[in-house]
PDB file of C-alpha atoms in Angstrom:
ATOM      1  CA  MET L   1    -136.746  60.558-159.837  1.00 96.00           C
ATOM      2  CA  LYS L   2    -136.501  57.358-157.991  1.00 98.00           C
ATOM      3  CA  VAL L   3    -134.278  54.326-158.402  1.00 99.00           C
ATOM      4  CA  VAL L   4    -133.724  50.679-157.086  1.00 99.00           C
ATOM      5  CA  PHE L   5    -130.429  49.175-157.092  1.00 99.00           C
ATOM      6  CA  HIS L   6    -130.653  45.332-156.776  1.00 99.00           C
ATOM      7  CA  VAL L   7    -127.615  43.297-155.751  1.00 99.00           C
ATOM      8  CA  ASP L   8    -127.691  39.639-155.377  1.00 98.00           C
ATOM      9  CA  GLU L   9    -124.162  38.758-155.713  1.00 98.00           C
ATOM     10  CA  LEU L  10    -121.392  39.760-153.384  1.00 96.00           C
ATOM     11  CA  PRO L  11    -119.049  40.947-155.966  1.00 96.00           C
ATOM     12  CA  LYS L  12    -121.401  43.242-157.366  1.00 97.00           C
ATOM     13  CA  TRP L  13    -121.457  45.387-154.191  1.00 97.00           C
ATOM     14  CA  SER L  14    -118.739  47.328-155.368  1.00 96.00           C
ATOM     15  CA  GLU L  15    -120.376  48.125-158.552  1.00 97.00           C
ATOM     16  CA  ALA L  16    -123.273  49.164-157.156  1.00 98.00           C
ATOM     17  CA  MET L  17    -121.670  51.450-154.916  1.00 97.00           C
ATOM     18  CA  LYS L  18    -119.847  53.214-157.881  1.00 97.00           C
ATOM     19  CA  ASN L  19    -123.264  53.176-159.801  1.00 98.00           C
ATOM     20  CA  ILE L  20    -124.952  54.793-156.767  1.00 98.00           C
ATOM     21  CA  HIS L  21    -122.180  57.600-156.283  1.00 96.00           C
ATOM     22  CA  ASN L  22    -122.602  58.490-159.850  1.00 97.00           C
ATOM     23  CA  ALA L  23    -126.380  58.684-159.985  1.00 97.00           C
ATOM     24  CA  LYS L  24    -126.337  60.744-156.836  1.00 95.00           C
ATOM     25  CA  ALA L  25    -123.579  63.011-158.374  1.00 95.00           C
ATOM     26  CA  GLY L  26    -125.928  63.767-161.579  1.00 95.00           C
ATOM     27  CA  CYS L  27    -129.123  63.937-159.696  1.00 95.00           C
ATOM     28  CA  PRO L  28    -128.652  65.169-155.900  1.00 90.00           C
ATOM     29  CA  ASN L  29    -132.165  64.750-155.178  1.00 93.00           C
ATOM     30  CA  LEU L  30    -132.682  61.137-156.281  1.00 96.00           C
ATOM     31  CA  GLN L  31    -134.484  58.822-154.081  1.00 98.00           C
ATOM     32  CA  ILE L  32    -132.177  55.736-154.016  1.00 98.00           C
ATOM     33  CA  VAL L  33    -132.982  52.163-152.520  1.00 99.00           C
ATOM     34  CA  LEU L  34    -130.381  49.474-152.611  1.00 99.00           C
ATOM     35  CA  LEU L  35    -131.987  46.011-152.199  1.00 99.00           C
ATOM     36  CA  VAL L  36    -129.819  43.247-151.307  1.00 99.00           C
ATOM     37  CA  ASN L  37    -130.663  39.616-151.435  1.00 98.00           C
ATOM     38  CA  GLY L  38    -128.987  36.140-152.428  1.00 98.00           C
ATOM     39  CA  ALA L  39    -125.531  35.752-151.517  1.00 97.00           C
ATOM     40  CA  ALA L  40    -124.823  39.323-151.702  1.00 98.00           C
ATOM     41  CA  ILE L  41    -126.613  39.484-148.108  1.00 98.00           C
ATOM     42  CA  THR L  42    -123.386  38.999-146.371  1.00 98.00           C
ATOM     43  CA  GLY L  43    -122.105  42.185-147.879  1.00 97.00           C
ATOM     44  CA  PHE L  44    -123.922  44.000-144.844  1.00 97.00           C
ATOM     45  CA  LEU L  45    -121.727  42.492-142.329  1.00 96.00           C
ATOM     46  CA  ASP L  46    -118.362  43.079-144.210  1.00 95.00           C
ATOM     47  CA  GLU L  47    -115.997  45.767-143.136  1.00 94.00           C
ATOM     48  CA  GLN L  48    -115.330  47.265-146.330  1.00 93.00           C
ATOM     49  CA  TYR L  49    -118.820  48.154-147.029  1.00 94.00           C
ATOM     50  CA  GLN L  50    -119.603  49.907-143.462  1.00 93.00           C
ATOM     51  CA  ASP L  51    -118.715  53.365-144.462  1.00 92.00           C
ATOM     52  CA  PHE L  52    -121.106  53.183-147.511  1.00 93.00           C
ATOM     53  CA  LEU L  53    -124.125  52.120-145.270  1.00 94.00           C
ATOM     54  CA  ARG L  54    -123.776  55.619-143.702  1.00 91.00           C
ATOM     55  CA  GLU L  55    -124.347  56.992-147.183  1.00 88.00           C
ATOM     56  CA  PRO L  56    -126.911  59.922-146.704  1.00 92.00           C
ATOM     57  CA  GLY L  57    -130.028  59.537-149.168  1.00 93.00           C
ATOM     58  CA  VAL L  58    -129.576  55.791-149.677  1.00 97.00           C
ATOM     59  CA  GLU L  59    -132.177  53.484-148.010  1.00 98.00           C
ATOM     60  CA  PHE L  60    -130.875  49.789-147.551  1.00 98.00           C
ATOM     61  CA  HIS L  61    -133.059  46.880-147.612  1.00 99.00           C
ATOM     62  CA  ALA L  62    -132.206  43.490-146.857  1.00 99.00           C
ATOM     63  CA  CYS L  63    -134.279  40.283-147.571  1.00 99.00           C
ATOM     64  CA  HIS L  64    -135.626  38.158-144.635  1.00 99.00           C
ATOM     65  CA  ASN L  65    -135.447  35.175-146.932  1.00 98.00           C
ATOM     66  CA  ALA L  66    -131.786  35.519-147.633  1.00 99.00           C
ATOM     67  CA  LEU L  67    -130.851  36.505-144.059  1.00 99.00           C
ATOM     68  CA  LYS L  68    -132.591  32.933-143.105  1.00 98.00           C
ATOM     69  CA  ALA L  69    -130.996  31.167-146.016  1.00 98.00           C
ATOM     70  CA  PHE L  70    -127.373  32.518-145.064  1.00 98.00           C
ATOM     71  CA  LYS L  71    -128.220  32.140-141.092  1.00 98.00           C
ATOM     72  CA  ILE L  72    -127.811  36.062-140.265  1.00 98.00           C
ATOM     73  CA  PRO L  73    -129.521  37.124-137.480  1.00 98.00           C
ATOM     74  CA  GLU L  74    -131.646  40.591-138.049  1.00 96.00           C
ATOM     75  CA  GLU L  75    -129.566  41.826-134.956  1.00 96.00           C
ATOM     76  CA  GLN L  76    -126.455  41.645-136.653  1.00 96.00           C
ATOM     77  CA  LEU L  77    -127.396  44.056-139.317  1.00 97.00           C
ATOM     78  CA  PRO L  78    -125.827  47.703-139.231  1.00 94.00           C
ATOM     79  CA  GLU L  79    -128.502  50.395-137.977  1.00 89.00           C
ATOM     80  CA  PRO L  80    -129.412  51.879-141.545  1.00 92.00           C
ATOM     81  CA  VAL L  81    -130.548  48.455-142.597  1.00 98.00           C
ATOM     82  CA  THR L  82    -134.404  47.727-143.015  1.00 98.00           C
ATOM     83  CA  VAL L  83    -135.319  44.032-143.389  1.00 99.00           C
ATOM     84  CA  VAL L  84    -138.167  43.330-145.660  1.00 99.00           C
ATOM     85  CA  PRO L  85    -139.994  39.939-145.888  1.00 98.00           C
ATOM     86  CA  ALA L  86    -138.874  39.045-149.429  1.00 98.00           C
ATOM     87  CA  GLY L  87    -136.598  40.975-151.867  1.00 98.00           C
ATOM     88  CA  VAL L  88    -138.611  39.862-154.851  1.00 97.00           C
ATOM     89  CA  LEU L  89    -141.643  41.295-153.452  1.00 98.00           C
ATOM     90  CA  ASP L  90    -139.780  44.531-152.483  1.00 99.00           C
ATOM     91  CA  LEU L  91    -138.691  44.826-156.009  1.00 98.00           C
ATOM     92  CA  ILE L  92    -142.185  44.646-157.356  1.00 98.00           C
ATOM     93  CA  LYS L  93    -143.610  47.051-154.836  1.00 98.00           C
ATOM     94  CA  LEU L  94    -140.707  49.721-155.642  1.00 99.00           C
ATOM     95  CA  GLN L  95    -141.332  49.437-159.477  1.00 98.00           C
ATOM     96  CA  HIS L  96    -144.867  49.597-159.074  1.00 98.00           C
ATOM     97  CA  LEU L  97    -144.408  53.019-156.729  1.00 98.00           C
ATOM     98  CA  GLY L  98    -142.270  54.495-159.955  1.00 98.00           C
ATOM     99  CA  TYR L  99    -138.857  53.246-159.217  1.00 99.00           C
ATOM    100  CA  ALA L 100    -136.448  52.716-162.002  1.00 98.00           C
ATOM    101  CA  TYR L 101    -134.776  49.341-161.778  1.00 98.00           C
ATOM    102  CA  ILE L 102    -130.853  48.864-162.037  1.00 98.00           C
ATOM    103  CA  LYS L 103    -128.863  45.665-161.623  1.00 97.00           C
ATOM    104  CA  PRO L 104    -125.462  46.216-161.602  1.00 96.00           C
TER     105      PRO L 104
END
């Protein structure tokens, strides 16, 4: 099974983290992507989320458009984060590939 969690508001990071932990506990082989765009993009720089970014079994995608809008250079992102050209297109692609969509 595959799932993409979509976070576009900074306060939703905590809820997404809980959802991901619960999903992994119930299905250890679940393929998980956390796609972040909009105002939530600043969460990648927030110290309180750095441990979560090392979570095994989770891919982290950052929207290039959001990075540009919030003036965050790609070089500032932590190591595990992959920049995608547009968050909305990434969502379309992932859903086309069979990923379930969850927006906390």
